[in-house]
Amino acid sequence: MKTFRPRRKLIVNREVQFDVVMHVSLFVAVLFLGQIIAAYLFIGKIQELAGTGAFSLMSVSEFIARYKTVFLVYQLIPVLIGLVVGFWYFNRMTRRIVGPLFNIKRTVKRMADENLDSVEIHLRENDYFQDLAQDINVVLQKKTK
């Protein structure tokens, strides 16, 4: 029977994990704030109509039937804008994670396949895993000597 062994470290790479958690949290908070603002605008519009007496002869079910589409549109707009902006932003952010991993894999594979003497991993300036690339470069340089 296999025994349960808990993980030793919850945080493996602080730079990457903290940035991702921070950006996802901010995204969710801004999306939630957008929905609150949209709901506030909708309620303000309903209050204006109530002040004119537009709802005096309307039952609750008639009110819901008449204004549910407007409410859903008010809620849908910030969600759609948030999804488009979030997709674009998180696509750009994950490039900083996936790009270096692909580059490291490609370089190590090329060195193994082609039996090259000197290969070095070069990452973009703002990419994650700079320290990993430096460590692998040290190992690759030792192997060639």
PDB file of C-alpha atoms in Angstrom:
ATOM      1  CA  MET A   1       0.000   0.000   0.000  1.00  0.00           C
ATOM      2  CA  LYS A   2       1.307   3.400  -0.972  1.00  0.00           C
ATOM      3  CA  THR A   3       1.785   5.793   1.917  1.00  0.00           C
ATOM      4  CA  PHE A   4       0.718   9.398   1.697  1.00  0.00           C
ATOM      5  CA  ARG A   5       3.617  11.840   1.604  1.00  0.00           C
ATOM      6  CA  PRO A   6       2.740  15.513   1.713  1.00  0.00           C
ATOM      7  CA  ARG A   7       4.692  17.908  -0.480  1.00  0.00           C
ATOM      8  CA  ARG A   8       7.678  19.469   1.134  1.00  0.00           C
ATOM      9  CA  LYS A   9       7.290  22.831  -0.564  1.00  0.00           C
ATOM     10  CA  LEU A  10       4.086  24.528  -1.522  1.00  0.00           C
ATOM     11  CA  ILE A  11       5.874  27.391  -3.254  1.00  0.00           C
ATOM     12  CA  VAL A  12       8.299  26.050  -5.837  1.00  0.00           C
ATOM     13  CA  ASN A  13       9.144  29.225  -7.719  1.00  0.00           C
ATOM     14  CA  ARG A  14       8.216  32.340  -5.760  1.00  0.00           C
ATOM     15  CA  GLU A  15       8.664  34.751  -8.639  1.00  0.00           C
ATOM     16  CA  VAL A  16       6.326  32.907 -11.005  1.00  0.00           C
ATOM     17  CA  GLN A  17       3.737  31.685  -8.512  1.00  0.00           C
ATOM     18  CA  PHE A  18       3.375  34.993  -6.658  1.00  0.00           C
ATOM     19  CA  ASP A  19       3.095  36.965  -9.910  1.00  0.00           C
ATOM     20  CA  VAL A  20       0.451  34.620 -11.322  1.00  0.00           C
ATOM     21  CA  VAL A  21      -1.592  34.603  -8.103  1.00  0.00           C
ATOM     22  CA  MET A  22      -1.336  38.389  -7.818  1.00  0.00           C
ATOM     23  CA  HIS A  23      -2.420  38.986 -11.418  1.00  0.00           C
ATOM     24  CA  VAL A  24      -5.296  36.504 -11.253  1.00  0.00           C
ATOM     25  CA  SER A  25      -6.495  38.049  -7.974  1.00  0.00           C
ATOM     26  CA  LEU A  26      -6.350  41.554  -9.409  1.00  0.00           C
ATOM     27  CA  PHE A  27      -8.181  40.410 -12.533  1.00  0.00           C
ATOM     28  CA  VAL A  28     -10.991  38.834 -10.512  1.00  0.00           C
ATOM     29  CA  ALA A  29     -11.230  41.908  -8.249  1.00  0.00           C
ATOM     30  CA  VAL A  30     -11.443  44.306 -11.215  1.00  0.00           C
ATOM     31  CA  LEU A  31     -14.032  42.111 -12.915  1.00  0.00           C
ATOM     32  CA  PHE A  32     -16.096  42.024  -9.719  1.00  0.00           C
ATOM     33  CA  LEU A  33     -15.767  45.805  -9.357  1.00  0.00           C
ATOM     34  CA  GLY A  34     -16.938  46.244 -12.953  1.00  0.00           C
ATOM     35  CA  GLN A  35     -20.024  44.192 -12.230  1.00  0.00           C
ATOM     36  CA  ILE A  36     -20.750  46.204  -9.078  1.00  0.00           C
ATOM     37  CA  ILE A  37     -20.478  49.463 -11.022  1.00  0.00           C
ATOM     38  CA  ALA A  38     -22.759  48.103 -13.760  1.00  0.00           C
ATOM     39  CA  ALA A  39     -25.332  46.982 -11.179  1.00  0.00           C
ATOM     40  CA  TYR A  40     -25.129  50.399  -9.506  1.00  0.00           C
ATOM     41  CA  LEU A  41     -25.793  52.119 -12.848  1.00  0.00           C
ATOM     42  CA  PHE A  42     -28.744  49.808 -13.487  1.00  0.00           C
ATOM     43  CA  ILE A  43     -30.227  50.516 -10.052  1.00  0.00           C
ATOM     44  CA  GLY A  44     -29.755  54.254 -10.624  1.00  0.00           C
ATOM     45  CA  LYS A  45     -31.674  54.002 -13.872  1.00  0.00           C
ATOM     46  CA  ILE A  46     -34.467  52.042 -12.151  1.00  0.00           C
ATOM     47  CA  GLN A  47     -34.619  54.672  -9.391  1.00  0.00           C
ATOM     48  CA  GLU A  48     -35.079  57.407 -11.997  1.00  0.00           C
ATOM     49  CA  LEU A  49     -37.950  55.480 -13.563  1.00  0.00           C
ATOM     50  CA  ALA A  50     -39.492  54.810 -10.138  1.00  0.00           C
ATOM     51  CA  GLY A  51     -39.381  58.528  -9.390  1.00  0.00           C
ATOM     52  CA  THR A  52     -41.516  59.233 -12.441  1.00  0.00           C
ATOM     53  CA  GLY A  53     -44.139  56.692 -11.333  1.00  0.00           C
ATOM     54  CA  ALA A  54     -43.480  54.249 -14.161  1.00  0.00           C
ATOM     55  CA  PHE A  55     -43.838  51.230 -11.861  1.00  0.00           C
ATOM     56  CA  SER A  56     -47.014  52.179 -10.003  1.00  0.00           C
ATOM     57  CA  LEU A  57     -49.273  49.752 -11.852  1.00  0.00           C
ATOM     58  CA  MET A  58     -46.616  47.072 -12.487  1.00  0.00           C
ATOM     59  CA  SER A  59     -46.402  43.825 -10.522  1.00  0.00           C
ATOM     60  CA  VAL A  60     -43.101  42.281  -9.484  1.00  0.00           C
ATOM     61  CA  SER A  61     -43.321  39.574 -12.166  1.00  0.00           C
ATOM     62  CA  GLU A  62     -44.012  42.217 -14.847  1.00  0.00           C
ATOM     63  CA  PHE A  63     -41.075  44.269 -13.608  1.00  0.00           C
ATOM     64  CA  ILE A  64     -38.746  41.266 -13.775  1.00  0.00           C
ATOM     65  CA  ALA A  65     -40.017  40.248 -17.209  1.00  0.00           C
ATOM     66  CA  ARG A  66     -39.524  43.773 -18.544  1.00  0.00           C
ATOM     67  CA  TYR A  67     -36.098  44.590 -17.088  1.00  0.00           C
ATOM     68  CA  LYS A  68     -34.288  41.242 -16.822  1.00  0.00           C
ATOM     69  CA  THR A  69     -32.759  41.620 -20.303  1.00  0.00           C
ATOM     70  CA  VAL A  70     -31.508  45.124 -19.522  1.00  0.00           C
ATOM     71  CA  PHE A  71     -29.993  43.881 -16.259  1.00  0.00           C
ATOM     72  CA  LEU A  72     -28.304  40.947 -17.999  1.00  0.00           C
ATOM     73  CA  VAL A  73     -26.870  43.258 -20.664  1.00  0.00           C
ATOM     74  CA  TYR A  74     -25.550  45.580 -17.944  1.00  0.00           C
ATOM     75  CA  GLN A  75     -23.848  42.589 -16.322  1.00  0.00           C
ATOM     76  CA  LEU A  76     -22.694  41.018 -19.588  1.00  0.00           C
ATOM     77  CA  ILE A  77     -20.787  44.063 -20.849  1.00  0.00           C
ATOM     78  CA  PRO A  78     -18.165  44.196 -18.039  1.00  0.00           C
ATOM     79  CA  VAL A  79     -17.807  40.417 -18.111  1.00  0.00           C
ATOM     80  CA  LEU A  80     -17.174  40.341 -21.864  1.00  0.00           C
ATOM     81  CA  ILE A  81     -14.741  43.252 -21.695  1.00  0.00           C
ATOM     82  CA  GLY A  82     -12.995  41.556 -18.782  1.00  0.00           C
ATOM     83  CA  LEU A  83     -12.743  38.257 -20.634  1.00  0.00           C
ATOM     84  CA  VAL A  84     -11.268  39.865 -23.743  1.00  0.00           C
ATOM     85  CA  VAL A  85      -8.761  41.938 -21.769  1.00  0.00           C
ATOM     86  CA  GLY A  86      -7.993  38.993 -19.468  1.00  0.00           C
ATOM     87  CA  PHE A  87      -7.379  36.631 -22.393  1.00  0.00           C
ATOM     88  CA  TRP A  88      -5.045  39.131 -24.033  1.00  0.00           C
ATOM     89  CA  TYR A  89      -3.193  39.935 -20.812  1.00  0.00           C
ATOM     90  CA  PHE A  90      -2.787  36.361 -19.554  1.00  0.00           C
ATOM     91  CA  ASN A  91      -1.684  35.259 -23.011  1.00  0.00           C
ATOM     92  CA  ARG A  92       1.101  37.861 -22.860  1.00  0.00           C
ATOM     93  CA  MET A  93       1.948  36.905 -19.274  1.00  0.00           C
ATOM     94  CA  THR A  94       2.186  33.181 -19.966  1.00  0.00           C
ATOM     95  CA  ARG A  95       4.644  33.880 -22.783  1.00  0.00           C
ATOM     96  CA  ARG A  96       7.095  34.849 -20.048  1.00  0.00           C
ATOM     97  CA  ILE A  97       6.650  31.354 -18.567  1.00  0.00           C
ATOM     98  CA  VAL A  98       6.265  29.096 -21.590  1.00  0.00           C
ATOM     99  CA  GLY A  99       8.838  30.836 -23.811  1.00  0.00           C
ATOM    100  CA  PRO A 100      11.817  30.225 -21.507  1.00  0.00           C
ATOM    101  CA  LEU A 101      10.798  26.623 -20.871  1.00  0.00           C
ATOM    102  CA  PHE A 102      10.552  26.002 -24.615  1.00  0.00           C
ATOM    103  CA  ASN A 103      13.921  27.716 -25.187  1.00  0.00           C
ATOM    104  CA  ILE A 104      15.623  25.672 -22.455  1.00  0.00           C
ATOM    105  CA  LYS A 105      14.159  22.421 -23.789  1.00  0.00           C
ATOM    106  CA  ARG A 106      15.147  23.244 -27.373  1.00  0.00           C
ATOM    107  CA  THR A 107      18.714  24.178 -26.420  1.00  0.00           C
ATOM    108  CA  VAL A 108      19.324  21.092 -24.272  1.00  0.00           C
ATOM    109  CA  LYS A 109      17.809  18.838 -26.962  1.00  0.00           C
ATOM    110  CA  ARG A 110      19.957  20.464 -29.640  1.00  0.00           C
ATOM    111  CA  MET A 111      23.101  19.932 -27.598  1.00  0.00           C
ATOM    112  CA  ALA A 112      22.237  16.275 -26.990  1.00  0.00           C
ATOM    113  CA  ASP A 113      21.263  15.566 -30.613  1.00  0.00           C
ATOM    114  CA  GLU A 114      24.010  17.446 -32.435  1.00  0.00           C
ATOM    115  CA  ASN A 115      26.832  16.821 -29.943  1.00  0.00           C
ATOM    116  CA  LEU A 116      27.778  20.504 -29.957  1.00  0.00           C
ATOM    117  CA  ASP A 117      30.718  21.797 -27.974  1.00  0.00           C
ATOM    118  CA  SER A 118      29.293  25.025 -26.668  1.00  0.00           C
ATOM    119  CA  VAL A 119      25.660  25.950 -26.371  1.00  0.00           C
ATOM    120  CA  GLU A 120      24.220  28.666 -24.210  1.00  0.00           C
ATOM    121  CA  ILE A 121      20.644  29.440 -23.265  1.00  0.00           C
ATOM    122  CA  HIS A 122      19.618  33.031 -23.936  1.00  0.00           C
ATOM    123  CA  LEU A 123      16.347  34.319 -22.493  1.00  0.00           C
ATOM    124  CA  ARG A 124      14.577  37.610 -23.016  1.00  0.00           C
ATOM    125  CA  GLU A 125      15.222  40.234 -20.355  1.00  0.00           C
ATOM    126  CA  ASN A 126      11.822  40.066 -18.623  1.00  0.00           C
ATOM    127  CA  ASP A 127      11.328  36.271 -18.864  1.00  0.00           C
ATOM    128  CA  TYR A 128      10.953  34.086 -15.826  1.00  0.00           C
ATOM    129  CA  PHE A 129      13.418  31.292 -14.987  1.00  0.00           C
ATOM    130  CA  GLN A 130      16.545  33.404 -15.512  1.00  0.00           C
ATOM    131  CA  ASP A 131      18.218  31.637 -12.582  1.00  0.00           C
ATOM    132  CA  LEU A 132      17.373  28.208 -14.016  1.00  0.00           C
ATOM    133  CA  ALA A 133      18.845  29.166 -17.396  1.00  0.00           C
ATOM    134  CA  GLN A 134      22.044  30.390 -15.706  1.00  0.00           C
ATOM    135  CA  ASP A 135      22.350  27.135 -13.737  1.00  0.00           C
ATOM    136  CA  ILE A 136      21.849  25.054 -16.880  1.00  0.00           C
ATOM    137  CA  ASN A 137      24.392  27.201 -18.735  1.00  0.00           C
ATOM    138  CA  VAL A 138      26.954  26.466 -15.989  1.00  0.00           C
ATOM    139  CA  VAL A 139      26.284  22.731 -16.327  1.00  0.00           C
ATOM    140  CA  LEU A 140      26.499  22.894 -20.126  1.00  0.00           C
ATOM    141  CA  GLN A 141      29.809  24.754 -19.951  1.00  0.00           C
ATOM    142  CA  LYS A 142      31.227  22.171 -17.516  1.00  0.00           C
ATOM    143  CA  LYS A 143      30.160  19.365 -19.844  1.00  0.00           C
ATOM    144  CA  THR A 144      32.038  20.875 -22.776  1.00  0.00           C
ATOM    145  CA  LYS A 145      35.313  21.221 -20.832  1.00  0.00           C
TER     146      LYS A 145
END
